[in-house]
PDB file of C-alpha atoms in Angstrom:
ATOM      1  CA  UNK A   1      -0.191   0.055   0.063  1.00  0.00           C
ATOM      2  CA  UNK A   2       2.705   2.229   0.959  1.00  0.00           C
ATOM      3  CA  UNK A   3       4.345   1.907  -2.822  1.00  0.00           C
ATOM      4  CA  UNK A   4       1.179   3.478  -4.343  1.00  0.00           C
ATOM      5  CA  UNK A   5       1.282   6.371  -1.831  1.00  0.00           C
ATOM      6  CA  UNK A   6       5.300   6.962  -3.081  1.00  0.00           C
ATOM      7  CA  UNK A   7       4.239   6.367  -6.812  1.00  0.00           C
ATOM      8  CA  UNK A   8       1.408   9.001  -6.467  1.00  0.00           C
ATOM      9  CA  UNK A   9       3.829  11.621  -4.682  1.00  0.00           C
ATOM     10  CA  UNK A  10       6.164  11.065  -7.320  1.00  0.00           C
ATOM     11  CA  UNK A  11       4.007  11.719 -10.001  1.00  0.00           C
ATOM     12  CA  UNK A  12       3.011  14.955  -8.550  1.00  0.00           C
ATOM     13  CA  UNK A  13       6.568  15.836  -8.012  1.00  0.00           C
ATOM     14  CA  UNK A  14       7.402  14.821 -11.971  1.00  0.00           C
ATOM     15  CA  UNK A  15       4.228  17.025 -13.239  1.00  0.00           C
ATOM     16  CA  UNK A  16       5.575  20.133 -11.168  1.00  0.00           C
ATOM     17  CA  UNK A  17       9.304  19.383 -12.841  1.00  0.00           C
ATOM     18  CA  UNK A  18       7.530  19.117 -16.418  1.00  0.00           C
ATOM     19  CA  UNK A  19       5.924  22.836 -14.942  1.00  0.00           C
ATOM     20  CA  UNK A  20       9.507  23.929 -14.404  1.00  0.00           C
ATOM     21  CA  UNK A  21      10.957  22.819 -17.287  1.00  0.00           C
ATOM     22  CA  UNK A  22       8.457  24.479 -19.525  1.00  0.00           C
ATOM     23  CA  UNK A  23       9.202  27.472 -17.854  1.00  0.00           C
ATOM     24  CA  UNK A  24      13.214  27.332 -18.005  1.00  0.00           C
ATOM     25  CA  UNK A  25      12.612  27.871 -21.714  1.00  0.00           C
ATOM     26  CA  UNK A  26      11.446  31.271 -21.406  1.00  0.00           C
ATOM     27  CA  UNK A  27      15.137  32.250 -20.263  1.00  0.00           C
ATOM     28  CA  UNK A  28      16.644  30.572 -23.698  1.00  0.00           C
ATOM     29  CA  UNK A  29      18.131  33.189 -25.654  1.00  0.00           C
ATOM     30  CA  UNK A  30      15.937  33.868 -28.817  1.00  0.00           C
ATOM     31  CA  UNK A  31      17.883  33.808 -32.808  1.00  0.00           C
ATOM     32  CA  UNK A  32      17.163  33.195 -36.245  1.00  0.00           C
ATOM     33  CA  UNK A  33      16.528  29.774 -37.596  1.00  0.00           C
ATOM     34  CA  UNK A  34      15.909  28.443 -41.196  1.00  0.00           C
ATOM     35  CA  UNK A  35      13.158  25.339 -41.453  1.00  0.00           C
ATOM     36  CA  UNK A  36      15.201  22.678 -43.523  1.00  0.00           C
ATOM     37  CA  UNK A  37      12.860  19.611 -43.402  1.00  0.00           C
ATOM     38  CA  UNK A  38       9.157  19.365 -42.912  1.00  0.00           C
ATOM     39  CA  UNK A  39       7.790  15.550 -43.007  1.00  0.00           C
ATOM     40  CA  UNK A  40       3.826  15.779 -42.874  1.00  0.00           C
ATOM     41  CA  UNK A  41       2.465  12.359 -41.210  1.00  0.00           C
ATOM     42  CA  UNK A  42      -1.220  11.296 -42.083  1.00  0.00           C
ATOM     43  CA  UNK A  43      -2.315   9.689 -38.634  1.00  0.00           C
ATOM     44  CA  UNK A  44      -5.942   8.495 -40.312  1.00  0.00           C
ATOM     45  CA  UNK A  45      -7.585   8.469 -43.596  1.00  0.00           C
ATOM     46  CA  UNK A  46     -10.461  11.166 -44.287  1.00  0.00           C
ATOM     47  CA  UNK A  47     -13.527  10.090 -42.984  1.00  0.00           C
ATOM     48  CA  UNK A  48     -12.048   8.459 -40.256  1.00  0.00           C
ATOM     49  CA  UNK A  49     -14.988   8.909 -37.014  1.00  0.00           C
ATOM     50  CA  UNK A  50     -13.334  10.909 -34.219  1.00  0.00           C
ATOM     51  CA  UNK A  51     -16.839  10.606 -32.186  1.00  0.00           C
ATOM     52  CA  UNK A  52     -19.475   8.006 -32.733  1.00  0.00           C
ATOM     53  CA  UNK A  53     -22.345   7.721 -30.542  1.00  0.00           C
ATOM     54  CA  UNK A  54     -25.810   7.397 -30.578  1.00  0.00           C
ATOM     55  CA  UNK A  55     -26.525  10.808 -30.904  1.00  0.00           C
ATOM     56  CA  UNK A  56     -23.350  12.602 -32.162  1.00  0.00           C
ATOM     57  CA  UNK A  57     -21.329  11.171 -35.291  1.00  0.00           C
ATOM     58  CA  UNK A  58     -18.334  13.323 -36.437  1.00  0.00           C
ATOM     59  CA  UNK A  59     -15.617  12.259 -38.735  1.00  0.00           C
ATOM     60  CA  UNK A  60     -12.860  14.019 -40.155  1.00  0.00           C
ATOM     61  CA  UNK A  61     -13.444  15.706 -43.995  1.00  0.00           C
ATOM     62  CA  UNK A  62      -9.291  16.656 -43.729  1.00  0.00           C
ATOM     63  CA  UNK A  63      -7.331  14.262 -42.090  1.00  0.00           C
ATOM     64  CA  UNK A  64      -5.328  14.852 -39.250  1.00  0.00           C
ATOM     65  CA  UNK A  65      -1.831  14.924 -39.692  1.00  0.00           C
ATOM     66  CA  UNK A  66       1.199  15.621 -37.270  1.00  0.00           C
ATOM     67  CA  UNK A  67       4.348  17.729 -38.817  1.00  0.00           C
ATOM     68  CA  UNK A  68       7.987  16.841 -38.015  1.00  0.00           C
ATOM     69  CA  UNK A  69      10.275  20.225 -38.983  1.00  0.00           C
ATOM     70  CA  UNK A  70      13.925  20.176 -38.770  1.00  0.00           C
ATOM     71  CA  UNK A  71      15.805  23.681 -38.621  1.00  0.00           C
ATOM     72  CA  UNK A  72      19.315  25.312 -38.395  1.00  0.00           C
ATOM     73  CA  UNK A  73      20.475  28.501 -36.306  1.00  0.00           C
ATOM     74  CA  UNK A  74      23.647  29.758 -36.261  1.00  0.00           C
ATOM     75  CA  UNK A  75      25.070  31.097 -32.407  1.00  0.00           C
ATOM     76  CA  UNK A  76      28.493  31.751 -30.519  1.00  0.00           C
ATOM     77  CA  UNK A  77      29.998  31.174 -34.262  1.00  0.00           C
ATOM     78  CA  UNK A  78      28.662  27.374 -34.642  1.00  0.00           C
ATOM     79  CA  UNK A  79      25.740  25.976 -36.615  1.00  0.00           C
ATOM     80  CA  UNK A  80      23.087  23.655 -34.916  1.00  0.00           C
ATOM     81  CA  UNK A  81      20.190  21.346 -36.296  1.00  0.00           C
ATOM     82  CA  UNK A  82      17.521  20.872 -34.013  1.00  0.00           C
ATOM     83  CA  UNK A  83      13.959  18.630 -34.414  1.00  0.00           C
ATOM     84  CA  UNK A  84      12.479  20.428 -31.182  1.00  0.00           C
ATOM     85  CA  UNK A  85       9.112  22.041 -31.753  1.00  0.00           C
ATOM     86  CA  UNK A  86       8.628  22.784 -27.830  1.00  0.00           C
ATOM     87  CA  UNK A  87      10.915  21.351 -25.016  1.00  0.00           C
ATOM     88  CA  UNK A  88       8.824  17.814 -24.338  1.00  0.00           C
ATOM     89  CA  UNK A  89       7.941  16.444 -28.156  1.00  0.00           C
ATOM     90  CA  UNK A  90       9.654  16.834 -31.356  1.00  0.00           C
ATOM     91  CA  UNK A  91       6.412  17.154 -33.805  1.00  0.00           C
ATOM     92  CA  UNK A  92       3.967  19.961 -34.267  1.00  0.00           C
ATOM     93  CA  UNK A  93       0.875  18.977 -34.010  1.00  0.00           C
ATOM     94  CA  UNK A  94      -1.196  22.475 -35.377  1.00  0.00           C
ATOM     95  CA  UNK A  95      -1.322  20.994 -39.036  1.00  0.00           C
ATOM     96  CA  UNK A  96      -0.251  24.283 -40.012  1.00  0.00           C
ATOM     97  CA  UNK A  97       3.328  22.982 -42.198  1.00  0.00           C
ATOM     98  CA  UNK A  98       6.126  25.569 -42.309  1.00  0.00           C
ATOM     99  CA  UNK A  99       7.801  25.672 -45.662  1.00  0.00           C
ATOM    100  CA  UNK A 100      11.298  24.586 -46.356  1.00  0.00           C
ATOM    101  CA  UNK A 101      13.337  28.060 -46.469  1.00  0.00           C
ATOM    102  CA  UNK A 102      10.905  29.459 -43.870  1.00  0.00           C
ATOM    103  CA  UNK A 103      12.971  32.033 -41.499  1.00  0.00           C
ATOM    104  CA  UNK A 104      11.610  31.792 -37.478  1.00  0.00           C
ATOM    105  CA  UNK A 105      12.721  32.173 -34.107  1.00  0.00           C
ATOM    106  CA  UNK A 106      14.612  29.754 -32.263  1.00  0.00           C
ATOM    107  CA  UNK A 107      15.092  29.784 -28.520  1.00  0.00           C
ATOM    108  CA  UNK A 108      18.468  28.355 -27.634  1.00  0.00           C
ATOM    109  CA  UNK A 109      19.761  27.197 -24.091  1.00  0.00           C
ATOM    110  CA  UNK A 110      22.824  29.417 -23.678  1.00  0.00           C
ATOM    111  CA  UNK A 111      24.818  26.719 -21.607  1.00  0.00           C
ATOM    112  CA  UNK A 112      24.317  24.036 -23.811  1.00  0.00           C
ATOM    113  CA  UNK A 113      23.728  25.799 -27.521  1.00  0.00           C
ATOM    114  CA  UNK A 114      22.685  22.208 -29.185  1.00  0.00           C
ATOM    115  CA  UNK A 115      19.468  22.454 -27.092  1.00  0.00           C
ATOM    116  CA  UNK A 116      16.591  24.862 -28.572  1.00  0.00           C
ATOM    117  CA  UNK A 117      13.342  24.895 -29.126  1.00  0.00           C
ATOM    118  CA  UNK A 118      10.820  27.224 -31.573  1.00  0.00           C
ATOM    119  CA  UNK A 119       7.900  27.104 -28.845  1.00  0.00           C
ATOM    120  CA  UNK A 120       8.402  28.558 -25.216  1.00  0.00           C
ATOM    121  CA  UNK A 121       6.556  27.238 -22.541  1.00  0.00           C
ATOM    122  CA  UNK A 122       5.048  23.889 -21.633  1.00  0.00           C
ATOM    123  CA  UNK A 123       1.837  21.777 -23.111  1.00  0.00           C
ATOM    124  CA  UNK A 124      -0.312  21.568 -20.064  1.00  0.00           C
ATOM    125  CA  UNK A 125      -1.679  18.219 -21.395  1.00  0.00           C
ATOM    126  CA  UNK A 126       1.462  16.257 -20.015  1.00  0.00           C
ATOM    127  CA  UNK A 127       2.018  17.975 -16.538  1.00  0.00           C
ATOM    128  CA  UNK A 128      -1.819  18.083 -15.843  1.00  0.00           C
ATOM    129  CA  UNK A 129      -2.091  14.366 -16.676  1.00  0.00           C
ATOM    130  CA  UNK A 130       0.683  13.659 -14.575  1.00  0.00           C
ATOM    131  CA  UNK A 131      -0.688  15.701 -11.585  1.00  0.00           C
ATOM    132  CA  UNK A 132      -4.248  14.461 -11.938  1.00  0.00           C
ATOM    133  CA  UNK A 133      -2.867  10.369 -12.133  1.00  0.00           C
ATOM    134  CA  UNK A 134      -1.030  11.404  -8.863  1.00  0.00           C
ATOM    135  CA  UNK A 135      -3.735  12.633  -6.893  1.00  0.00           C
ATOM    136  CA  UNK A 136      -5.932  10.040  -7.993  1.00  0.00           C
ATOM    137  CA  UNK A 137      -3.606   7.622  -6.864  1.00  0.00           C
ATOM    138  CA  UNK A 138      -3.352   9.308  -3.446  1.00  0.00           C
ATOM    139  CA  UNK A 139      -7.268   9.617  -3.434  1.00  0.00           C
ATOM    140  CA  UNK A 140      -7.763   6.005  -4.066  1.00  0.00           C
ATOM    141  CA  UNK A 141      -4.897   4.563  -1.900  1.00  0.00           C
ATOM    142  CA  UNK A 142      -6.572   6.568   1.177  1.00  0.00           C
ATOM    143  CA  UNK A 143      -9.713   5.541   0.515  1.00  0.00           C
ATOM    144  CA  UNK A 144      -8.895   1.861   0.452  1.00  0.00           C
ATOM    145  CA  UNK A 145      -6.752   2.496   3.573  1.00  0.00           C
ATOM    146  CA  UNK A 146      -9.639   3.876   5.507  1.00  0.00           C
ATOM    147  CA  UNK A 147     -11.921   0.872   4.374  1.00  0.00           C
ATOM    148  CA  UNK A 148      -9.403  -1.632   5.326  1.00  0.00           C
ATOM    149  CA  UNK A 149      -8.937   0.187   8.688  1.00  0.00           C
ATOM    150  CA  UNK A 150     -12.829   0.100   9.212  1.00  0.00           C
ATOM    151  CA  UNK A 151     -12.654  -3.623   8.626  1.00  0.00           C
ATOM    152  CA  UNK A 152     -10.079  -4.201  10.952  1.00  0.00           C
ATOM    153  CA  UNK A 153     -11.529  -2.085  13.842  1.00  0.00           C
ATOM    154  CA  UNK A 154     -14.918  -3.992  13.154  1.00  0.00           C
ATOM    155  CA  UNK A 155     -15.447  -7.008  16.244  1.00  0.00           C
ATOM    156  CA  UNK A 156     -14.749 -10.154  15.020  1.00  0.00           C
ATOM    157  CA  UNK A 157     -18.366 -11.983  15.937  1.00  0.00           C
ATOM    158  CA  UNK A 158     -17.154 -15.455  14.399  1.00  0.00           C
ATOM    159  CA  UNK A 159     -16.224 -18.281  16.989  1.00  0.00           C
TER     160      UNK A 159
END
């Protein structure tokens, strides 16, 4: 039982670390970058149902895609390549692909110039999911522990 409580607490701590790492990108140095590679991946064929139910039925007219990009930037008299869109992921999911040769801004970690991102901050989905999972584990653990203690404290009527 104690393991579940520790695991829940570790997930909550991990969610806070993920938020802190995301916020750290606001201290990165801005520099000019050029898109050098774009790969578009179709995640589902057109017409794939997204929602299927007795009342609502919705399908994609345009297939959902993910976009992997590679960009190049110069900093401290050296040229670097990167595939990071944001701090946690390589792919840009907003379905608006840049073109090869497009100019953009890369944000570079000054102590390790090989680390850069195009999007500062963090995606709420990852830390929120970790946090809610950690809280859920703690709540379920406490509920089960409470039930167990109640059962143990009841007098045993069996001969």
